[in-house]
Coordinates of C-alpha atoms in Angstrom, one line a residue:
T138 CA 59.8 43.2 76.6
L139 CA 60.0 44.1 73.0
L140 CA 60.8 41.5 70.4
S141 CA 62.7 41.5 67.1
P142 CA 61.0 40.2 63.9
D143 CA 62.8 36.8 64.3
R144 CA 62.0 36.9 68.1
K145 CA 65.7 36.2 68.9
I146 CA 66.4 39.7 70.3
E147 CA 64.6 41.3 73.2
A148 CA 64.8 44.9 74.1
K149 CA 63.6 45.5 77.7
V150 CA 62.3 48.8 78.9
I151 CA 62.3 48.8 82.7
V152 CA 61.0 51.3 85.3
D153 CA 62.8 50.6 88.6
N154 CA 61.6 52.9 91.5
G155 CA 60.9 55.6 88.9
Q156 CA 64.2 55.2 87.1
L157 CA 64.0 54.3 83.4
K158 CA 66.4 51.5 82.3
F159 CA 67.1 49.7 79.1
A160 CA 68.5 46.2 78.4
V161 CA 69.1 44.0 75.4
E162 CA 69.3 40.2 75.2
R163 CA 69.8 37.8 72.3
Q164 CA 68.4 34.3 72.8
G165 CA 68.3 34.8 76.6
R166 CA 72.0 36.0 76.9
A167 CA 72.8 39.6 77.9
V168 CA 74.1 42.0 75.3
I169 CA 73.4 45.2 77.3
E170 CA 72.7 44.6 81.0
P171 CA 69.9 46.7 82.6
S172 CA 71.3 50.2 82.4
P173 CA 69.9 53.6 83.5
L174 CA 68.8 56.0 80.8
A175 CA 69.4 59.7 81.3
F176 CA 67.8 62.2 78.9
V177 CA 68.5 65.6 80.5
V178 CA 66.7 68.8 79.3
D179 CA 67.7 72.2 80.9
G180 CA 69.3 70.3 83.8
V181 CA 66.3 68.0 84.5
D182 CA 66.8 64.3 83.9
L183 CA 63.5 63.2 82.5
C184 CA 64.3 59.5 83.0
A185 CA 64.5 59.8 86.8
G186 CA 61.1 59.9 88.4
I187 CA 58.8 58.3 85.8
T188 CA 55.1 58.2 86.8
N189 CA 53.5 56.9 83.6
V190 CA 54.5 54.5 80.8
S191 CA 52.1 53.5 78.0
A192 CA 53.0 51.8 74.7
T193 CA 51.1 52.6 71.6
S194 CA 51.6 49.0 70.3
G195 CA 52.2 45.6 71.8
P196 CA 55.5 43.7 72.2
F197 CA 56.0 43.3 68.4
G198 CA 55.1 46.9 67.5
D199 CA 54.7 48.4 64.0
D200 CA 56.0 46.2 61.3
V201 CA 58.2 47.3 58.4
N202 CA 59.8 44.9 55.9
E203 CA 61.4 46.6 52.8
T204 CA 64.5 46.7 50.7
Y205 CA 66.3 49.6 49.1
A206 CA 69.3 50.2 46.9
T207 CA 72.4 51.1 48.8
R208 CA 76.2 51.3 48.2
G209 CA 79.1 49.7 50.0
V210 CA 79.3 46.1 51.2
H211 CA 76.2 45.1 49.2
S212 CA 73.9 46.7 46.7
T213 CA 70.5 45.9 48.4
A214 CA 69.8 46.8 52.0
V215 CA 67.2 44.9 54.0
N216 CA 65.1 47.1 56.4
R217 CA 63.0 44.7 58.5
Y218 CA 62.0 45.9 62.0
H219 CA 59.3 46.2 64.7
Q220 CA 58.9 49.6 66.3
T221 CA 57.1 50.6 69.5
R222 CA 56.4 54.2 70.7
M223 CA 56.2 54.6 74.5
S224 CA 54.6 57.6 76.1
L225 CA 56.3 58.6 79.4
R226 CA 55.9 61.4 81.9
H227 CA 58.3 62.9 84.3
A228 CA 56.8 63.4 87.7
M229 CA 58.3 66.6 89.1
S230 CA 58.2 68.6 85.9
N231 CA 55.0 66.9 84.6
T232 CA 56.8 66.7 81.2
P233 CA 55.5 64.2 78.7
Y234 CA 57.9 62.8 76.1
T235 CA 58.3 59.7 73.8
L236 CA 60.7 56.8 73.8
Q237 CA 60.9 55.0 70.4
V238 CA 62.3 51.5 70.4
R239 CA 63.1 49.8 67.1
R240 CA 64.2 46.1 66.8
F241 CA 65.9 44.5 63.9
D242 CA 67.1 40.9 63.5
D243 CA 70.6 42.2 64.0
G244 CA 70.1 45.1 66.4
V245 CA 68.1 47.4 68.6
A246 CA 67.9 51.2 68.7
Y247 CA 66.1 53.8 70.8
R248 CA 65.6 57.5 70.7
F249 CA 63.8 60.2 72.7
I250 CA 61.4 62.8 71.3
L251 CA 60.3 65.9 73.3
D252 CA 57.8 68.1 71.5
G253 CA 58.4 71.8 71.5
K254 CA 57.1 75.0 70.1
R255 CA 58.9 76.6 67.1
D256 CA 60.4 79.4 69.1
Q257 CA 61.1 77.3 72.2
S258 CA 64.9 77.0 73.0
R259 CA 66.1 74.3 75.3
T260 CA 69.4 72.6 76.0
P261 CA 69.5 68.7 75.9
D262 CA 72.1 66.4 77.3
E263 CA 72.4 62.7 77.7
R264 CA 74.3 60.4 80.1
S265 CA 72.5 57.1 79.3
L266 CA 74.6 54.0 80.2
F267 CA 75.5 50.8 78.3
T268 CA 76.5 48.2 80.8
L269 CA 78.3 45.3 79.1
P270 CA 78.5 41.7 80.4
A271 CA 81.6 40.6 82.4
G272 CA 84.1 38.9 80.1
S273 CA 83.4 41.0 77.1
T274 CA 86.3 42.0 74.8
L275 CA 86.4 45.5 73.4
W276 CA 88.1 47.1 70.4
Y277 CA 88.2 50.9 70.4
H278 CA 90.3 54.1 70.2
G279 CA 90.3 57.3 72.2
L280 CA 89.4 60.9 71.1
R281 CA 92.8 62.6 71.2
G282 CA 93.0 62.4 67.4
H283 CA 89.2 62.9 67.0
Y284 CA 88.1 59.8 64.9
E285 CA 91.6 59.0 63.7
G286 CA 93.0 56.8 66.4
D287 CA 94.9 53.5 67.0
Y288 CA 92.6 50.7 68.2
V289 CA 93.3 48.8 71.4
K290 CA 91.9 45.5 72.5
R291 CA 90.8 45.3 76.1
D292 CA 88.8 43.1 78.4
V293 CA 85.8 45.2 79.7
A294 CA 87.2 45.0 83.2
E295 CA 90.5 46.7 82.1
V296 CA 88.9 49.9 80.8
A297 CA 89.6 52.6 83.3
A298 CA 87.0 55.0 84.8
N299 CA 86.7 58.2 82.8
E300 CA 88.4 56.8 79.8
W301 CA 86.8 58.1 76.5
L302 CA 86.0 55.7 73.7
A303 CA 85.1 56.7 70.2
T304 CA 82.2 54.9 68.5
P305 CA 81.6 52.5 66.9
L306 CA 82.6 50.4 69.9
T307 CA 83.0 46.7 68.8
I308 CA 82.4 44.0 71.4
K309 CA 83.0 40.3 71.4
L310 CA 80.5 38.9 73.9
P311 CA 81.6 36.2 76.4
G312 CA 80.9 32.5 76.0
G313 CA 80.6 32.5 72.2
A314 CA 77.5 34.7 72.3
G315 CA 78.6 36.6 69.2
Y316 CA 79.4 40.3 68.7
A317 CA 77.9 43.7 69.3
S318 CA 78.7 47.3 68.3
I319 CA 77.4 50.6 69.8
S320 CA 77.0 53.7 67.7
E321 CA 74.4 56.2 66.5
S322 CA 72.3 57.1 63.5
N323 CA 70.2 59.9 62.1
L324 CA 72.5 62.5 63.7
V325 CA 70.7 65.7 62.8
N326 CA 70.3 69.0 64.6
Y327 CA 72.2 67.5 67.6
S328 CA 75.7 66.9 68.8
G329 CA 77.4 63.5 68.2
F330 CA 78.2 61.2 71.0
A331 CA 81.2 59.2 72.3
L332 CA 81.3 56.9 75.4
Q333 CA 82.9 57.5 78.8
A334 CA 83.8 54.5 80.9
D335 CA 82.7 54.3 84.6
G336 CA 85.3 51.6 85.4
K337 CA 82.4 49.2 86.3
R338 CA 81.6 47.8 82.8
G339 CA 79.4 50.8 82.1
F340 CA 79.8 53.3 79.2
A341 CA 77.9 56.6 79.3
I342 CA 76.9 58.7 76.4
G343 CA 78.8 61.9 76.2
L344 CA 77.7 64.6 73.7
G345 CA 80.2 66.7 71.8
H346 CA 80.5 69.5 74.4
R347 CA 81.5 67.0 77.2
Q348 CA 84.1 65.2 75.1
P349 CA 87.7 66.2 75.5
V350 CA 88.7 68.7 72.7
S351 CA 90.7 66.9 70.1
Y352 CA 94.3 67.8 69.3
P353 CA 93.5 68.6 65.7
Y354 CA 90.8 71.0 66.8
E355 CA 93.1 72.7 69.3
L356 CA 95.8 72.9 66.6
R357 CA 93.6 74.5 63.9
Y358 CA 91.1 76.6 65.8
D359 CA 91.2 79.7 68.0
P360 CA 90.7 79.5 71.8
V361 CA 87.3 81.2 71.3
D362 CA 86.2 78.3 69.1
V363 CA 87.5 75.8 71.7
A364 CA 85.5 77.6 74.4
R365 CA 82.3 77.6 72.3
V366 CA 82.4 73.8 71.4
T367 CA 82.7 73.0 75.1
Q368 CA 79.3 74.5 75.8
P369 CA 76.1 72.5 75.4
A370 CA 74.1 73.2 72.3
K371 CA 70.7 74.7 72.4
I372 CA 67.9 73.3 70.2
I373 CA 64.8 75.3 69.1
G374 CA 61.5 73.5 68.8
T375 CA 61.1 69.7 69.1
I376 CA 64.1 67.8 70.4
T377 CA 64.6 64.5 68.6
T378 CA 67.8 62.6 69.7
P379 CA 69.7 60.5 67.2
W380 CA 69.1 56.8 67.4
R381 CA 71.2 55.1 70.0
A382 CA 72.0 51.8 68.2
V383 CA 73.3 48.4 69.4
I384 CA 74.2 46.1 66.5
V385 CA 74.0 42.4 67.5
A386 CA 75.6 39.7 65.4
D387 CA 76.2 36.0 65.8
N388 CA 79.3 36.2 63.6
L389 CA 81.6 38.5 61.8
N390 CA 79.8 38.1 58.5
T391 CA 76.6 39.4 60.1
L392 CA 78.5 42.2 61.8
V393 CA 80.1 43.4 58.5
N394 CA 76.8 43.1 56.5
T395 CA 74.6 45.0 59.0
D396 CA 72.3 47.7 57.6
V397 CA 71.2 48.9 61.0
I398 CA 72.9 52.3 60.9
S399 CA 71.7 53.0 57.3
N400 CA 68.2 51.7 58.0
L401 CA 67.8 54.2 61.0
A402 CA 68.7 57.2 58.8
A403 CA 66.0 59.0 56.7
P404 CA 65.6 58.0 53.1
P405 CA 66.8 60.6 50.5
D406 CA 64.6 63.4 49.3
K407 CA 63.2 62.3 45.9
K408 CA 63.2 65.9 44.6
L409 CA 67.0 66.0 45.0
F410 CA 67.7 62.4 44.4
P411 CA 64.9 61.0 42.2
Q412 CA 66.6 57.7 41.7
G413 CA 68.2 57.5 45.2
V414 CA 71.8 56.3 45.0
A415 CA 71.3 55.6 41.3
T416 CA 70.7 59.3 40.6
P417 CA 72.9 59.8 37.5
W418 CA 75.1 62.6 38.8
V419 CA 75.8 60.7 42.0
K420 CA 78.5 58.6 40.6
P421 CA 80.8 56.4 42.7
G422 CA 84.3 55.6 41.5
R423 CA 88.1 55.3 42.1
A424 CA 90.4 58.3 42.3
V425 CA 94.1 59.3 41.9
W426 CA 95.6 61.7 44.4
R427 CA 98.7 63.9 44.4
Y428 CA 99.6 63.9 48.1
L429 CA 101.2 60.9 49.7
D430 CA 103.4 59.7 46.8
R431 CA 104.4 62.5 44.5
D432 CA 107.5 61.0 42.9
A433 CA 106.7 59.1 39.8
P434 CA 109.0 56.5 38.3
A435 CA 110.0 57.1 34.7
P436 CA 107.5 55.3 32.5
A437 CA 110.3 53.5 30.7
D438 CA 111.6 52.1 34.0
P439 CA 108.8 50.2 35.6
L440 CA 109.2 48.7 39.1
P441 CA 109.8 44.9 38.7
A442 CA 108.0 42.5 40.9
T443 CA 111.0 41.2 42.7
T444 CA 112.8 44.5 43.7
P445 CA 111.9 47.0 46.4
A446 CA 110.2 50.2 45.6
R447 CA 112.8 53.0 44.9
A448 CA 112.9 56.6 44.1
V449 CA 113.2 57.2 40.3
S450 CA 113.5 60.5 38.6
A451 CA 110.2 61.7 37.3
T452 CA 109.8 63.0 33.7
R453 CA 108.7 66.3 35.3
P454 CA 110.6 67.8 38.3
A455 CA 108.9 67.2 41.7
T456 CA 107.5 70.2 43.5
T457 CA 108.2 71.3 47.0
A458 CA 105.5 70.3 49.4
T459 CA 104.0 72.8 51.9
S460 CA 101.3 72.1 54.5
R461 CA 97.9 70.5 53.9
P462 CA 97.0 72.6 50.8
G463 CA 99.4 70.3 48.9
G464 CA 102.3 72.3 47.6
R465 CA 103.1 75.7 46.0
G466 CA 104.1 75.9 42.4
V467 CA 102.0 72.9 41.4
T468 CA 101.0 73.4 37.7
V469 CA 97.9 72.6 35.8
D470 CA 100.0 70.5 33.4
E471 CA 101.1 68.3 36.3
L472 CA 97.5 67.7 37.3
K473 CA 96.6 67.0 33.7
D474 CA 99.1 64.2 33.8
Y475 CA 97.3 62.8 36.9
S476 CA 94.1 62.9 35.0
R477 CA 95.7 61.2 32.0
L478 CA 97.0 58.4 34.3
A479 CA 93.6 58.1 35.9
G480 CA 92.1 57.6 32.5
E481 CA 94.7 54.9 31.8
L482 CA 93.7 53.2 35.0
R483 CA 90.0 53.5 34.1
F484 CA 89.6 55.5 37.4
E485 CA 86.8 58.1 37.5
Y486 CA 88.2 60.9 39.6
N487 CA 91.3 63.1 40.3
V488 CA 91.4 64.7 43.8
L489 CA 93.2 68.1 44.0
E490 CA 94.6 69.4 47.3
G491 CA 94.4 73.1 48.2
F492 CA 96.7 74.4 45.5
W493 CA 93.8 74.6 43.1
S494 CA 92.5 77.7 44.8
R495 CA 95.5 79.7 43.5
W496 CA 94.5 79.0 39.9
T497 CA 92.3 81.1 37.7
D498 CA 88.9 79.9 36.6
D499 CA 90.2 79.6 33.0
Q500 CA 93.0 77.3 34.3
L501 CA 90.4 75.2 36.1
R502 CA 88.2 75.0 33.0
D503 CA 91.2 73.9 31.0
L504 CA 91.9 71.1 33.5
V505 CA 88.3 70.1 33.7
A506 CA 87.9 69.9 29.9
Y507 CA 91.1 67.8 29.6
S508 CA 90.0 65.5 32.4
R509 CA 86.5 65.0 30.9
Q510 CA 88.0 63.8 27.7
R511 CA 89.5 61.0 29.6
G512 CA 86.4 60.2 31.6
V513 CA 87.8 61.8 34.8
G514 CA 86.0 64.2 37.2
L515 CA 87.7 66.5 39.6
F516 CA 87.4 66.9 43.4
V517 CA 88.9 70.0 45.1
W518 CA 90.1 70.4 48.7
V519 CA 88.5 73.1 51.0
H520 CA 88.9 73.9 54.7
S521 CA 85.6 73.4 56.4
K522 CA 86.3 76.5 58.6
D523 CA 85.8 78.6 55.4
L524 CA 82.3 77.2 54.8
Y525 CA 80.4 78.0 58.0
A526 CA 79.0 81.1 56.4
A527 CA 76.1 80.6 53.9
G528 CA 77.6 83.2 51.6
A529 CA 80.9 81.4 51.4
R530 CA 79.2 78.1 50.6
A531 CA 77.1 79.8 47.8
A532 CA 80.3 81.4 46.4
L533 CA 82.1 78.0 46.4
F534 CA 79.3 76.2 44.7
K535 CA 78.9 78.9 42.1
R536 CA 82.6 78.6 41.2
L537 CA 82.4 74.8 41.0
R538 CA 79.4 75.0 38.7
D539 CA 81.0 77.6 36.5
T540 CA 84.3 75.6 36.1
G541 CA 82.7 72.1 35.9
I542 CA 84.3 70.7 39.1
V543 CA 82.1 67.8 40.4
G544 CA 83.1 67.3 44.0
V545 CA 84.5 68.8 47.3
K546 CA 86.9 67.3 49.7
T547 CA 86.3 69.3 52.8
D548 CA 88.5 68.9 55.9
F549 CA 89.3 69.7 59.5
F550 CA 85.9 69.5 61.2
D551 CA 87.6 67.9 64.2
T552 CA 84.6 68.1 66.6
E553 CA 81.1 66.6 66.7
H554 CA 79.5 69.6 68.5
K555 CA 76.2 70.5 67.0
E556 CA 77.7 73.4 65.0
A557 CA 79.8 70.9 63.0
I558 CA 76.9 68.5 62.5
D559 CA 74.8 71.4 61.2
L560 CA 77.6 72.3 58.7
Y561 CA 77.7 68.7 57.3
H562 CA 74.0 68.8 56.6
A563 CA 74.0 72.3 55.2
L564 CA 76.8 71.3 52.8
L565 CA 75.1 68.2 51.8
R566 CA 71.7 69.9 51.2
E567 CA 73.1 72.9 49.3
G568 CA 75.6 70.6 47.5
A569 CA 72.7 68.4 46.3
E570 CA 70.9 71.5 45.0
N571 CA 74.1 72.2 43.0
K572 CA 74.8 68.5 42.1
I573 CA 78.1 68.5 44.1
L574 CA 79.6 65.3 45.6
F575 CA 81.4 65.2 49.0
D576 CA 84.4 63.6 50.6
F577 CA 84.6 64.6 54.3
H578 CA 88.0 64.6 56.0
G579 CA 88.9 65.4 59.6
A580 CA 85.4 64.1 60.2
N581 CA 83.4 62.2 62.8
K582 CA 82.1 58.7 62.3
P583 CA 79.3 58.0 59.8
A584 CA 75.8 58.1 61.2
G585 CA 73.7 57.1 58.2
E586 CA 74.3 60.4 56.3
S587 CA 75.1 58.6 53.0
R588 CA 71.6 57.1 52.9
T589 CA 69.9 60.5 53.4
W590 CA 72.4 62.3 51.2
P591 CA 73.8 60.0 48.5
N592 CA 76.1 62.8 47.4
E593 CA 78.2 62.0 50.4
L594 CA 80.5 59.4 48.9
V595 CA 82.8 58.9 51.8
R596 CA 84.1 60.3 55.0
E597 CA 87.5 59.7 56.6
A598 CA 87.1 59.2 60.3
V599 CA 89.9 56.6 60.3
R600 CA 93.6 56.5 60.8
G601 CA 94.6 55.6 57.3
M602 CA 97.6 55.9 55.1
E603 CA 98.1 59.6 55.8
S604 CA 99.3 58.5 59.3
R605 CA 102.5 56.6 60.0
I606 CA 101.5 53.5 62.0
K607 CA 104.0 51.2 63.6
D608 CA 101.7 48.1 63.8
R609 CA 99.8 48.7 60.6
A610 CA 99.1 45.0 59.9
Q611 CA 97.2 44.6 63.2
H612 CA 95.5 48.0 62.7
N613 CA 94.4 47.0 59.2
T614 CA 92.9 43.7 60.3
T615 CA 91.0 45.4 63.1
L616 CA 89.3 48.1 60.9
P617 CA 87.0 45.9 58.8
F618 CA 85.2 44.8 62.0
T619 CA 85.2 48.1 63.8
R620 CA 85.1 51.4 61.9
F621 CA 83.9 50.0 58.6
I622 CA 80.8 48.4 59.9
V623 CA 79.0 51.8 60.2
G624 CA 80.0 53.1 56.8
P625 CA 82.8 53.5 54.3
A626 CA 86.0 55.2 55.3
E627 CA 88.6 57.2 53.3
Y628 CA 91.6 55.1 54.1
T629 CA 93.5 56.0 50.9
P630 CA 94.7 52.5 50.4
V631 CA 97.7 51.1 48.4
L632 CA 101.2 52.4 48.9
F633 CA 104.4 50.8 47.9
T634 CA 106.6 53.2 49.9
E635 CA 108.0 52.6 53.4
R636 CA 104.8 54.2 54.8
R637 CA 103.2 50.8 54.3
G638 CA 104.9 49.8 57.6
D639 CA 104.9 46.1 58.4
T640 CA 102.7 45.1 55.5
T641 CA 103.6 43.6 52.1
W642 CA 102.9 44.9 48.6
A643 CA 100.3 42.2 48.2
H644 CA 98.6 43.3 51.5
Q645 CA 98.5 46.8 50.1
V646 CA 96.8 45.8 46.9
A647 CA 94.3 43.7 48.8
T648 CA 93.3 46.7 51.0
A649 CA 91.7 48.3 48.0
A650 CA 89.1 45.5 48.0
V651 CA 88.8 45.3 51.8
F652 CA 88.7 49.0 52.6
S653 CA 86.0 49.7 50.0
A654 CA 84.4 53.1 49.6
P655 CA 82.1 54.7 47.0
L656 CA 85.0 57.2 46.5
L657 CA 88.0 54.9 46.6
T658 CA 91.1 57.2 46.6
Y659 CA 94.4 55.4 46.0
G660 CA 97.5 56.6 47.9
A661 CA 100.1 55.5 45.4
H662 CA 101.3 57.6 42.5
P663 CA 99.2 56.5 39.5
Q664 CA 102.3 55.7 37.4
K665 CA 103.4 53.2 40.1
L666 CA 99.9 51.6 39.9
L667 CA 100.3 51.3 36.1
D668 CA 103.8 49.9 36.5
S669 CA 102.8 47.4 39.1
P670 CA 102.7 43.7 38.2
A671 CA 99.2 43.7 39.8
V672 CA 97.9 46.5 37.5
D673 CA 95.3 44.3 35.8
I674 CA 93.6 43.5 39.1
I675 CA 94.0 47.1 40.4
K676 CA 92.2 48.4 37.3
S677 CA 89.3 46.0 38.0
I678 CA 88.7 46.4 41.7
P679 CA 85.3 48.3 42.0
S680 CA 84.4 51.0 44.5
T681 CA 81.1 49.3 45.5
W682 CA 80.0 45.7 45.8
D683 CA 76.9 43.7 45.1
E684 CA 77.6 41.1 47.8
T685 CA 80.2 40.5 50.6
R686 CA 80.9 37.4 52.6
V687 CA 83.3 37.3 55.5
L688 CA 85.0 33.9 55.5
A689 CA 86.9 31.8 58.0
P690 CA 89.4 32.1 59.6
S691 CA 88.7 35.9 59.9
A692 CA 89.5 37.2 63.4
I693 CA 89.6 40.8 64.6
G694 CA 93.2 42.2 64.6
E695 CA 94.5 38.9 63.2
V696 CA 93.3 38.3 59.6
A697 CA 90.4 39.5 57.4
V698 CA 89.2 37.2 54.6
M699 CA 86.4 38.5 52.3
A700 CA 84.7 37.2 49.2
R701 CA 83.1 40.1 47.3
R702 CA 81.0 40.1 44.1
K703 CA 80.5 42.8 41.5
G704 CA 78.2 41.6 38.7
G705 CA 79.4 38.2 37.6
A706 CA 83.0 38.6 38.9
W707 CA 84.1 37.5 42.4
F708 CA 87.1 38.8 44.3
L709 CA 88.8 37.0 47.3
A710 CA 90.8 39.5 49.3
V711 CA 92.8 38.7 52.4
I712 CA 94.9 41.0 54.6
N713 CA 97.0 39.4 57.4
G714 CA 98.0 40.7 60.8
P715 CA 101.4 40.4 62.4
D716 CA 101.7 36.6 62.5
A717 CA 102.4 34.4 59.4
R718 CA 99.7 31.8 58.7
R719 CA 98.5 29.2 56.2
F720 CA 95.0 28.1 55.6
D721 CA 92.6 26.7 53.0
V722 CA 89.7 28.7 51.6
P723 CA 86.8 26.8 49.9
L724 CA 85.6 28.6 46.8
D725 CA 81.9 27.5 47.4
F726 CA 80.8 31.1 47.0
L727 CA 81.4 30.8 43.2
G728 CA 78.6 29.9 40.8
D729 CA 78.3 26.6 39.0
A730 CA 80.5 27.8 36.1
K731 CA 84.2 27.3 35.5
Y732 CA 86.3 30.4 36.4
R733 CA 89.6 31.8 35.5
A734 CA 91.5 33.3 38.5
L735 CA 94.0 36.1 38.4
V736 CA 96.0 35.8 41.7
V737 CA 98.2 38.3 43.5
S738 CA 100.1 37.0 46.5
D739 CA 103.1 37.4 48.7
S740 CA 106.5 36.7 47.2
P741 CA 109.4 34.8 48.7
A742 CA 111.6 37.6 47.4
G743 CA 110.4 39.8 50.3
P744 CA 107.7 42.2 51.3
A745 CA 108.4 44.6 48.5
A746 CA 107.5 42.1 45.8
M747 CA 104.5 40.2 44.6
K748 CA 103.7 37.0 42.7
V749 CA 101.1 37.2 39.9
A750 CA 99.6 34.0 38.5
T751 CA 96.5 32.6 36.8
Q752 CA 94.7 29.3 37.4
S753 CA 91.4 27.6 36.8
A754 CA 88.9 27.3 39.6
N755 CA 85.3 26.2 40.4
R756 CA 83.1 26.0 43.5
Q757 CA 84.7 22.7 44.5
T758 CA 88.2 24.2 44.5
K759 CA 90.1 24.9 47.8
L760 CA 92.8 27.5 47.7
T761 CA 95.7 27.2 50.0
I762 CA 96.8 30.6 51.1
D763 CA 100.3 31.2 52.5
L764 CA 100.6 34.6 54.2
T765 CA 103.8 36.2 55.6
A766 CA 103.5 38.4 58.6
G767 CA 101.6 41.5 57.4
G768 CA 101.0 39.7 54.1
G769 CA 98.2 39.8 51.7
F770 CA 96.3 38.0 48.9
I771 CA 93.8 39.0 46.3
A772 CA 92.3 37.0 43.4
R773 CA 89.7 37.9 40.8
F774 CA 87.5 35.1 39.4
D775 CA 85.9 35.5 36.0
K776 CA 83.7 33.0 34.3
E777 CA 85.5 31.2 31.5

């Protein structure tokens, strides 16, 4: 029995008739019931037939208690854990290996290490099980769309055998025992994992080659590629599995604020990132994007607060869209206009889709120079398939350096086989050497990469505004407590078009503060943001936060209520699910000063309208919030 620093969590390593098992409890209540581990190398399960177990430290283990600068839900991460190394030996093969178990106050993680020679090639696999308590409630999506799926809510007994679940898997434990989430961290030189249900409350690790090939991969890659990623990956030298992590939280605030996944990842290389996430060229920010909403209203005809969004003739003719590259015939002048509008919004970036590759270097330099004058940097879209070759990556980075482009949005990985994981790390390492930032799309879930490589600002791995979702309100109120707990997601929030589904304009604005990301790309045309009655609050929503508090009555899939602080300013952001509701929110998170609040809320005029008001507030104030179905609310509090 191995204890967490606060002694509330117990990780149990069990040998039962030679079978290695693992369990997790919190204050005597099961989080993971005793479950068999399976670490398979060249077809041999090293966890079946254990003859020797010895721990290099006692039940507490090695102590670490540190903090480090981070980005996202808060600015300082707490890394406090006990770690124990256990030496094991497999009887039949006489193979020694190591099991590491790390315990935090909000989670447990383990990994296997099998030493090997530099030229030794072996094939690992895993089928370790996570057995959940009866009565657990799960939120998850499948793998058909890779990591861009619709979440479902299920009792653990309702999950069918052989069903695949993407991670992170969020769990509400029975009997008020809190929450848990299963995912992985420090995914390096290995395939990523998903979970396969056994129909008996057990969920087995399945590496990339065992997972069903996603529809996006089948669509974009050749049959020879599909055949290759369905084969297990070989590893040369020592095999170190990623950390298999179980986050454990007594409430949603602890779940959202967990640092477990980040803590388990390696810290950044000081040679490449001498100041970590504060390294000057690693700059978070907000971005405009010409993709989802290309028709700008005429600047002289702003959209009023009480009328629906409508198509208005642009001052420049709209261009015809093509496939993902973003439209043929797009001009440099058109993208200059986006940079101009980004500057007016005080946004830091302009994201260009694939049309940029048809421009000359002189055209790119012209756009870069114009954008820099307005404080705006450029990201450019590239297909990941074109970057597997080292020479192609070198040529891309040289062109970016020569033209002054600061970031790459690379897309269509669509698998978490080891070859794709290797590509992520090659891009991040070589990009860091060239001071290039990254936005990964068509990607697998985060596994702590943004700690190791601060030049990864965001990755998609979410079904966001690019997809049309029927029940968007329920989907949106699920995401903060599922996908977002392992890292930021590129949701591309805020649209005032019909793509917003069953959500209101106020809901859309609030998502910019709820779906936070170090690269926060807005979906709406920037002119519509400037014309919005909520423009003042839109301009002020940051891309990273110093502090986050999840408030009552937050509930997964029903409503998300978050108080977030940046410097001395607080924001209260609320997004509602499919049912109208009314509740009071105490403002006791505010300091002792008097505050002036700028408030954006739903309007009785309908979902395509907003109310904007100001009021005084202090920590004794209670705000009464009325939310329509799919409604929203956001307020900024500044000291008077």
